[in-house]
Amino acid sequence: RALRWGRGLCWPRSGGVRGGAAMDLFGDLRRMNKRQLYYQVLNFAMIVSSALMIWKGLIVVTGSESPIVVVLSGSMEPAFHRGDLLFLTNFHDDPIRAGEIVVFKVEGRDIPIVHRVIKVHEKGNGNIKFLTKGDNNEVDDRGLYKEGQNWLEKKDVVGRARGFLPYVGMVTIIMNDYPKFKYALLAVMGAYVLLKRES
């Protein structure tokens, strides 16, 4: 499976660090005048907008609706491991060939799947149908497809793996598994951007 891109934070109990950190945060906010606060909020909004623009740009350049995905299971080991970050392209002119690793979506499943193409049937009219299987699985993926579906088509493909970074996506998996950690991390990042002073 792929993901398209503890319980909270533990604070030391001694010395009142938790309360001190919170007081410092609110103290910094109180010391800012309105102009500084507006500037920092705009700065934060600009960072978020830039990230969205980069993501949209990647979609246009790669032709894939999800140009970067995270491997969520061990079904493709040893080629890919859980937490690997995959870079995808999805140019419709490129024919799908046996041996390629594709990310596909199946009707009724929210999370895309990363598996290898093992068979391809090309008809005279140019239509291509293909069958996939995880390298670490004993059987092909027909049991994962929707009921009555024996083959995938190009419309089911989200992208094809063109490169990867090992284990970089573990952060995404941890944030997905532990939502409190995700919100705490986002809060810390937001506070850092808002309170960062211009040097």
Tab-separated table of C-alpha atoms in Angstrom:
chain	number	residue	atom	x	y	z
A	1	ARG	CA	0.000	0.000	0.000
A	2	ALA	CA	1.007	3.593	-0.388
A	3	LEU	CA	0.026	6.760	1.334
A	4	ARG	CA	-0.396	9.899	-0.871
A	5	TRP	CA	1.418	12.658	1.203
A	6	GLY	CA	3.113	7.296	21.406
A	7	ARG	CA	0.538	9.463	22.581
A	8	GLY	CA	1.386	13.109	22.302
A	9	LEU	CA	4.630	14.668	23.430
A	10	CYS	CA	6.232	13.783	26.754
A	11	TRP	CA	7.449	16.721	28.791
A	12	PRO	CA	9.972	16.567	31.627
A	13	ARG	CA	8.272	16.758	35.000
A	14	SER	CA	11.006	18.543	36.880
A	15	GLY	CA	11.642	22.274	37.019
A	16	GLY	CA	8.273	23.326	35.598
A	17	VAL	CA	9.544	23.241	31.994
A	18	ARG	CA	6.081	22.714	30.513
A	19	GLY	CA	4.583	25.757	32.165
A	20	GLY	CA	7.714	27.798	31.494
A	21	ALA	CA	7.669	27.003	27.771
A	22	ALA	CA	3.986	27.934	27.509
A	23	MET	CA	4.579	31.203	29.402
A	24	ASP	CA	7.508	32.067	27.113
A	25	LEU	CA	5.313	31.455	24.069
A	26	PHE	CA	2.489	33.671	25.332
A	27	GLY	CA	5.012	36.242	26.536
A	28	ASP	CA	6.534	36.459	23.061
A	29	LEU	CA	3.084	36.859	21.520
A	30	ARG	CA	2.177	39.639	23.978
A	31	ARG	CA	5.407	41.515	23.281
A	32	MET	CA	4.706	41.575	19.526
A	33	ASN	CA	2.910	44.621	18.274
A	34	LYS	CA	0.079	44.147	15.775
A	35	ARG	CA	2.261	44.964	12.812
A	36	GLN	CA	4.808	42.290	13.754
A	37	LEU	CA	2.062	39.751	14.346
A	38	TYR	CA	0.427	40.444	10.955
A	39	TYR	CA	3.835	40.183	9.293
A	40	GLN	CA	4.503	36.777	10.864
A	41	VAL	CA	1.007	35.505	9.957
A	42	LEU	CA	1.561	36.599	6.334
A	43	ASN	CA	4.979	34.937	6.403
A	44	PHE	CA	3.367	31.675	7.543
A	45	ALA	CA	0.654	31.946	4.860
A	46	MET	CA	3.354	32.525	2.219
A	47	ILE	CA	5.197	29.341	3.270
A	48	VAL	CA	1.972	27.300	3.054
A	49	SER	CA	1.095	28.833	-0.336
A	50	SER	CA	4.605	28.122	-1.662
A	51	ALA	CA	4.347	24.472	-0.594
A	52	LEU	CA	0.983	24.137	-2.369
A	53	MET	CA	2.371	25.777	-5.513
A	54	ILE	CA	5.354	23.401	-5.539
A	55	TRP	CA	2.986	20.419	-5.141
A	56	LYS	CA	0.754	21.625	-8.018
A	57	GLY	CA	3.863	22.207	-10.131
A	58	LEU	CA	5.030	18.648	-9.496
A	59	ILE	CA	1.600	17.367	-10.573
A	60	VAL	CA	1.899	19.249	-13.886
A	61	VAL	CA	5.530	18.199	-14.525
A	62	THR	CA	5.076	14.496	-13.649
A	63	GLY	CA	1.565	14.006	-15.024
A	64	SER	CA	0.605	12.212	-11.799
A	65	GLU	CA	-2.107	13.306	-9.368
A	66	SER	CA	0.183	12.074	-6.543
A	67	PRO	CA	3.814	12.579	-7.618
A	68	ILE	CA	5.158	11.462	-4.220
A	69	VAL	CA	3.780	8.536	-2.181
A	70	VAL	CA	4.862	6.545	0.869
A	71	VAL	CA	4.989	2.733	0.914
A	72	LEU	CA	2.750	1.530	3.765
A	73	SER	CA	3.290	-2.239	3.718
A	74	GLY	CA	5.963	-4.854	3.111
A	75	SER	CA	4.272	-6.384	0.053
A	76	MET	CA	7.006	-5.083	-2.295
A	77	GLU	CA	10.035	-6.205	-0.276
A	78	PRO	CA	12.900	-6.443	-1.066
A	79	ALA	CA	12.396	-3.819	-3.826
A	80	PHE	CA	10.727	-1.326	-1.463
A	81	HIS	CA	10.233	-1.339	2.296
A	82	ARG	CA	7.620	0.212	4.559
A	83	GLY	CA	8.350	3.930	4.846
A	84	ASP	CA	10.157	4.320	1.512
A	85	LEU	CA	9.292	7.517	-0.359
A	86	LEU	CA	8.486	6.930	-4.049
A	87	PHE	CA	8.676	9.471	-6.870
A	88	LEU	CA	6.123	8.880	-9.621
A	89	THR	CA	5.430	9.940	-13.181
A	90	ASN	CA	2.336	9.142	-15.228
A	91	PHE	CA	2.828	10.117	-18.862
A	92	HIS	CA	-0.044	8.582	-20.826
A	93	ASP	CA	2.021	8.242	-24.024
A	94	ASP	CA	4.414	5.772	-22.333
A	95	PRO	CA	3.161	2.188	-22.704
A	96	ILE	CA	2.918	0.069	-19.558
A	97	ARG	CA	5.287	-2.891	-19.664
A	98	ALA	CA	5.659	-6.081	-17.614
A	99	GLY	CA	8.184	-5.600	-14.808
A	100	GLU	CA	7.297	-1.939	-14.143
A	101	ILE	CA	6.266	-0.912	-10.630
A	102	VAL	CA	3.006	1.026	-10.669
A	103	VAL	CA	0.836	2.761	-8.096
A	104	PHE	CA	-2.841	2.123	-8.764
A	105	LYS	CA	-6.223	2.817	-7.214
A	106	VAL	CA	-8.976	0.246	-6.965
A	107	GLU	CA	-12.651	1.163	-6.739
A	108	GLY	CA	-13.801	0.866	-3.117
A	109	ARG	CA	-10.300	1.394	-1.650
A	110	ASP	CA	-9.121	4.827	-0.504
A	111	ILE	CA	-5.395	4.064	-0.331
A	112	PRO	CA	-3.418	3.452	-3.549
A	113	ILE	CA	-1.387	0.224	-3.895
A	114	VAL	CA	2.238	-0.107	-5.054
A	115	HIS	CA	2.830	-3.382	-6.959
A	116	ARG	CA	4.652	-4.765	-10.000
A	117	VAL	CA	3.076	-5.413	-13.414
A	118	ILE	CA	3.444	-9.132	-14.179
A	119	LYS	CA	1.272	-9.527	-17.311
A	120	VAL	CA	0.194	-7.142	-20.074
A	121	HIS	CA	-2.498	-7.686	-22.743
A	122	GLU	CA	-2.467	-5.180	-25.607
A	123	LYS	CA	-5.386	-5.201	-28.015
A	124	GLY	CA	-5.295	-4.152	-31.644
A	125	ASN	CA	-7.155	-0.903	-30.891
A	126	GLY	CA	-4.389	0.160	-28.473
A	127	ASN	CA	-6.232	-0.662	-25.246
A	128	ILE	CA	-3.963	-2.163	-22.616
A	129	LYS	CA	-4.980	-4.353	-19.713
A	130	PHE	CA	-2.530	-5.620	-17.131
A	131	LEU	CA	-2.207	-7.693	-13.978
A	132	THR	CA	-0.183	-6.764	-10.881
A	133	LYS	CA	1.381	-8.562	-7.936
A	134	GLY	CA	3.427	-7.623	-4.884
A	135	ASP	CA	6.980	-9.020	-5.033
A	136	ASN	CA	6.563	-10.365	-1.489
A	137	ASN	CA	3.074	-11.851	-2.115
A	138	GLU	CA	2.339	-15.440	-3.092
A	139	VAL	CA	-0.555	-14.640	-5.452
A	140	ASP	CA	-1.487	-11.919	-7.926
A	141	ASP	CA	-3.725	-8.950	-7.080
A	142	ARG	CA	-7.038	-10.210	-8.492
A	143	GLY	CA	-8.273	-10.605	-4.917
A	144	LEU	CA	-7.619	-6.874	-4.338
A	145	TYR	CA	-9.469	-5.640	-7.417
A	146	LYS	CA	-13.183	-4.898	-7.269
A	147	GLU	CA	-15.526	-7.844	-7.600
A	148	GLY	CA	-15.541	-9.246	-11.121
A	149	GLN	CA	-12.456	-7.260	-12.195
A	150	ASN	CA	-9.570	-9.402	-13.480
A	151	TRP	CA	-7.360	-6.740	-15.064
A	152	LEU	CA	-6.351	-3.110	-14.497
A	153	GLU	CA	-6.446	-0.410	-17.151
A	154	LYS	CA	-4.437	2.774	-17.653
A	155	LYS	CA	-7.171	4.832	-15.993
A	156	ASP	CA	-6.502	2.965	-12.725
A	157	VAL	CA	-2.822	4.021	-12.631
A	158	VAL	CA	-1.809	6.901	-10.354
A	159	GLY	CA	1.828	6.744	-11.425
A	160	ARG	CA	4.907	4.650	-12.094
A	161	ALA	CA	7.852	4.477	-9.718
A	162	ARG	CA	10.861	6.369	-11.106
A	163	GLY	CA	12.950	6.698	-7.950
A	164	PHE	CA	12.810	6.392	-4.176
A	165	LEU	CA	14.328	7.510	-0.886
A	166	PRO	CA	14.555	4.728	1.713
A	167	TYR	CA	12.593	5.131	4.974
A	168	VAL	CA	12.103	8.915	4.608
A	169	GLY	CA	8.335	8.397	4.679
A	170	MET	CA	8.384	6.874	8.186
A	171	VAL	CA	7.627	10.364	9.554
A	172	THR	CA	4.398	10.385	7.525
A	173	ILE	CA	3.476	6.901	8.784
A	174	ILE	CA	4.080	7.927	12.410
A	175	MET	CA	1.972	11.073	11.955
A	176	ASN	CA	-0.788	8.982	10.377
A	177	ASP	CA	-0.687	6.376	13.155
A	178	TYR	CA	-0.484	8.934	15.974
A	179	PRO	CA	-2.625	12.010	15.118
A	180	LYS	CA	-1.724	13.749	18.412
A	181	PHE	CA	1.940	13.706	17.390
A	182	LYS	CA	0.997	15.208	14.007
A	183	TYR	CA	-0.976	18.069	15.582
A	184	ALA	CA	1.775	18.734	18.143
A	185	LEU	CA	4.400	18.868	15.371
A	186	LEU	CA	2.256	21.210	13.262
A	187	ALA	CA	1.657	23.441	16.294
A	188	VAL	CA	5.390	23.633	17.044
A	189	MET	CA	6.202	24.446	13.402
A	190	GLY	CA	3.463	27.076	13.256
A	191	ALA	CA	4.660	28.674	16.505
A	192	TYR	CA	8.253	28.699	15.249
A	193	VAL	CA	7.296	30.495	12.023
A	194	LEU	CA	5.076	32.995	13.860
A	195	LEU	CA	7.649	33.808	16.508
A	196	LYS	CA	10.765	33.758	14.364
A	197	ARG	CA	12.392	37.169	14.336
A	198	GLU	CA	14.020	38.682	11.315
A	199	SER	CA	17.798	38.795	11.863
